[in-house]
Amino acid sequence: MRFVDGELWDLVDAAGRPLGITHRRGDPVLPEGGYHVVSSVCAVRADGRVLISQRAAVKDFALDWEFAAGSALAGETSREAAVRELREETGLSASGPALTFVGRCVEASALFDVYVAHDVDPAMLMLDPDEVAASEWVTLDDVRARYRAGLFAAPWVARFEALWPALVAAVRGDRPPE
């Protein structure tokens, strides 16, 4: 299920409640009070290193770093979108129920959900060249240094600032902070 221009998104309100309407990607502004869900996955190897990917040169924020992410398509849950995006962009597999929910950021037109997937098989890594220019397995300290140095796509700075403690806990396998 891979389409970008013209893909349909279910719209939700700021609390994530369905509005019962869809929006076609690329159409003008979302209706006031409407958001689409975007899901992201921080994939973690058995040794604790996490996968970051460099956005393809043809995308917004070209060649900036990020975790695999993308919009939930109409009919998909946030978790389903996270699993699909991880597989499409990186070839890595994760199961929805096994994902650890880190948190949600409310952005201008999106509710941005972050998940962690543990013990992915790095041997399965196969980057989609339309989405990803390169990837690296790095430590969380490396992630923090890169986002603070402005090497991550700009929207990630606010996401990391809001979710960093919960992300660190989830990557380490700790109970998320209350």
Short mmCIF file of C-alpha atoms in Angstrom, two decimals:
data_model
loop_
_atom_site.label_atom_id
_atom_site.label_comp_id
_atom_site.label_asym_id
_atom_site.label_seq_id
_atom_site.Cartn_x
_atom_site.Cartn_y
_atom_site.Cartn_z
CA MET A 1 0.00 0.00 0.00
CA ARG A 2 2.41 2.68 -1.22
CA PHE A 3 1.06 5.93 -2.58
CA VAL A 4 2.01 9.45 -1.63
CA ASP A 5 0.29 12.02 -3.81
CA GLY A 6 -3.41 11.56 -3.31
CA GLU A 7 -3.16 9.27 -0.30
CA LEU A 8 -6.12 9.61 2.05
CA TRP A 9 -5.86 10.39 5.75
CA ASP A 10 -8.56 10.03 8.39
CA LEU A 11 -8.84 13.33 10.23
CA VAL A 12 -9.01 13.56 14.00
CA ASP A 13 -9.39 16.37 16.51
CA ALA A 14 -6.59 17.57 18.82
CA ALA A 15 -7.47 14.79 21.28
CA GLY A 16 -7.21 12.13 18.57
CA ARG A 17 -10.95 11.53 18.24
CA PRO A 18 -12.06 10.70 14.68
CA LEU A 19 -13.90 13.48 12.85
CA GLY A 20 -15.47 11.08 10.35
CA ILE A 21 -13.87 12.78 7.35
CA THR A 22 -10.85 12.10 5.18
CA HIS A 23 -8.35 14.46 3.64
CA ARG A 24 -6.37 13.88 0.45
CA ARG A 25 -2.64 14.55 0.81
CA GLY A 26 -1.68 17.54 -1.29
CA ASP A 27 -5.10 19.21 -1.05
CA PRO A 28 -5.11 22.68 0.46
CA VAL A 29 -5.21 23.20 4.20
CA LEU A 30 -6.87 20.79 6.56
CA PRO A 31 -10.19 21.97 7.99
CA GLU A 32 -9.88 24.04 11.17
CA GLY A 33 -9.49 21.75 14.18
CA GLY A 34 -8.53 18.81 11.95
CA TYR A 35 -5.30 16.86 12.28
CA HIS A 36 -3.84 13.78 10.63
CA VAL A 37 -1.85 11.16 12.51
CA VAL A 38 1.83 10.67 11.77
CA SER A 39 3.66 7.70 13.27
CA SER A 40 7.37 7.23 13.84
CA VAL A 41 9.47 4.29 15.02
CA CYS A 42 12.80 4.25 16.78
CA ALA A 43 14.14 0.80 15.91
CA VAL A 44 16.50 -0.68 18.53
CA ARG A 45 19.02 -3.47 17.95
CA ALA A 46 19.83 -6.04 20.62
CA ASP A 47 22.93 -4.02 21.58
CA GLY A 48 20.84 -0.89 22.25
CA ARG A 49 21.86 1.08 19.17
CA VAL A 50 19.03 2.83 17.34
CA LEU A 51 18.48 3.30 13.62
CA ILE A 52 18.46 6.79 12.20
CA SER A 53 17.87 7.47 8.54
CA GLN A 54 18.84 10.33 6.31
CA ARG A 55 15.98 11.70 4.26
CA ALA A 56 16.26 11.34 0.48
CA ALA A 57 17.57 14.36 -1.41
CA VAL A 58 14.21 14.93 -3.14
CA LYS A 59 12.20 15.22 0.11
CA ASP A 60 11.52 18.20 2.37
CA PHE A 61 14.35 18.52 4.90
CA ALA A 62 16.58 16.82 2.33
CA LEU A 63 19.46 14.80 3.78
CA ASP A 64 18.48 15.60 7.37
CA TRP A 65 18.28 12.73 9.87
CA GLU A 66 15.15 11.25 11.46
CA PHE A 67 13.52 8.04 12.65
CA ALA A 68 11.32 6.24 10.10
CA ALA A 69 7.99 8.07 9.97
CA GLY A 70 4.93 8.77 7.88
CA SER A 71 1.24 9.53 7.85
CA ALA A 72 -1.37 6.99 8.86
CA LEU A 73 -3.50 6.15 5.85
CA ALA A 74 -7.30 6.10 5.99
CA GLY A 75 -8.39 3.07 7.98
CA GLU A 76 -5.02 2.58 9.69
CA THR A 77 -4.31 2.95 13.38
CA SER A 78 -1.24 4.82 14.52
CA ARG A 79 0.47 1.52 15.40
CA GLU A 80 -0.35 -0.01 12.03
CA ALA A 81 1.08 3.05 10.30
CA ALA A 82 4.25 2.81 12.41
CA VAL A 83 4.77 -0.84 11.45
CA ARG A 84 4.11 -0.11 7.75
CA GLU A 85 6.38 2.94 7.62
CA LEU A 86 9.25 1.11 9.31
CA ARG A 87 8.93 -1.77 6.82
CA GLU A 88 8.53 0.49 3.76
CA GLU A 89 11.43 2.81 4.55
CA THR A 90 13.90 0.36 6.08
CA GLY A 91 12.76 -3.20 5.39
CA LEU A 92 12.71 -3.88 9.15
CA SER A 93 9.80 -5.76 10.71
CA ALA A 94 8.04 -5.07 13.97
CA SER A 95 4.65 -6.12 15.28
CA GLY A 96 2.17 -3.47 16.34
CA PRO A 97 1.44 -4.96 19.78
CA ALA A 98 5.18 -5.19 20.52
CA LEU A 99 5.75 -1.47 19.91
CA THR A 100 6.28 0.69 22.99
CA PHE A 101 4.37 3.96 22.79
CA VAL A 102 6.67 6.84 23.75
CA GLY A 103 4.33 9.80 23.38
CA ARG A 104 2.46 12.19 21.13
CA CYS A 105 3.30 15.72 20.01
CA VAL A 106 0.51 18.00 18.83
CA GLU A 107 1.83 19.92 15.85
CA ALA A 108 0.26 22.48 13.50
CA SER A 109 -1.64 19.94 11.39
CA ALA A 110 -0.57 16.57 12.78
CA LEU A 111 -0.61 14.44 15.88
CA PHE A 112 2.89 12.96 15.83
CA ASP A 113 3.22 9.60 17.62
CA VAL A 114 6.58 8.07 18.52
CA TYR A 115 7.09 4.35 19.18
CA VAL A 116 10.06 2.13 19.99
CA ALA A 117 10.58 -1.31 18.40
CA HIS A 118 13.05 -3.57 20.21
CA ASP A 119 15.21 -6.37 18.86
CA VAL A 120 14.68 -5.72 15.20
CA ASP A 121 16.85 -7.84 12.92
CA PRO A 122 19.48 -5.51 11.43
CA ALA A 123 20.22 -8.10 8.73
CA MET A 124 16.81 -7.25 7.23
CA LEU A 125 17.76 -3.59 6.65
CA MET A 126 16.91 -2.61 3.07
CA LEU A 127 16.49 1.11 2.50
CA ASP A 128 13.90 2.52 0.11
CA PRO A 129 15.96 4.94 -2.04
CA ASP A 130 12.89 7.09 -2.71
CA GLU A 131 12.63 7.75 1.04
CA VAL A 132 16.07 7.23 2.55
CA ALA A 133 19.55 8.31 1.39
CA ALA A 134 21.50 6.54 4.15
CA SER A 135 21.15 5.04 7.61
CA GLU A 136 23.28 4.48 10.69
CA TRP A 137 22.97 2.49 13.91
CA VAL A 138 23.93 4.95 16.66
CA THR A 139 23.70 5.45 20.40
CA LEU A 140 21.11 7.73 21.98
CA ASP A 141 23.98 10.07 22.88
CA ASP A 142 24.76 10.29 19.15
CA VAL A 143 21.09 11.08 18.42
CA ARG A 144 21.08 13.84 21.03
CA ALA A 145 24.34 15.34 19.74
CA ARG A 146 23.06 15.31 16.15
CA TYR A 147 19.69 16.87 16.88
CA ARG A 148 21.32 19.55 19.02
CA ALA A 149 23.78 20.23 16.18
CA GLY A 150 20.87 20.77 13.76
CA LEU A 151 21.47 17.59 11.77
CA PHE A 152 17.96 16.19 12.30
CA ALA A 153 14.99 17.50 10.31
CA ALA A 154 13.86 20.69 12.06
CA PRO A 155 10.53 19.33 13.43
CA TRP A 156 12.45 16.69 15.39
CA VAL A 157 13.97 19.24 17.76
CA ALA A 158 10.63 20.03 19.45
CA ARG A 159 9.70 16.33 19.44
CA PHE A 160 12.94 15.36 21.14
CA GLU A 161 12.65 18.21 23.64
CA ALA A 162 9.13 17.05 24.58
CA LEU A 163 9.71 13.29 24.55
CA TRP A 164 13.41 12.74 25.31
CA PRO A 165 13.08 11.24 28.83
CA ALA A 166 10.29 8.89 27.70
CA LEU A 167 12.24 7.92 24.57
CA VAL A 168 15.37 7.11 26.59
CA ALA A 169 13.31 5.02 29.04
CA ALA A 170 11.57 3.14 26.22
CA VAL A 171 14.82 2.42 24.38
CA ARG A 172 16.37 1.13 27.62
CA GLY A 173 13.29 -0.99 28.30
CA ASP A 174 12.43 0.91 31.49
CA ARG A 175 8.89 1.66 32.48
CA PRO A 176 7.85 4.95 30.90
CA PRO A 177 7.80 7.95 33.25
CA GLU A 178 4.35 8.67 34.69
#
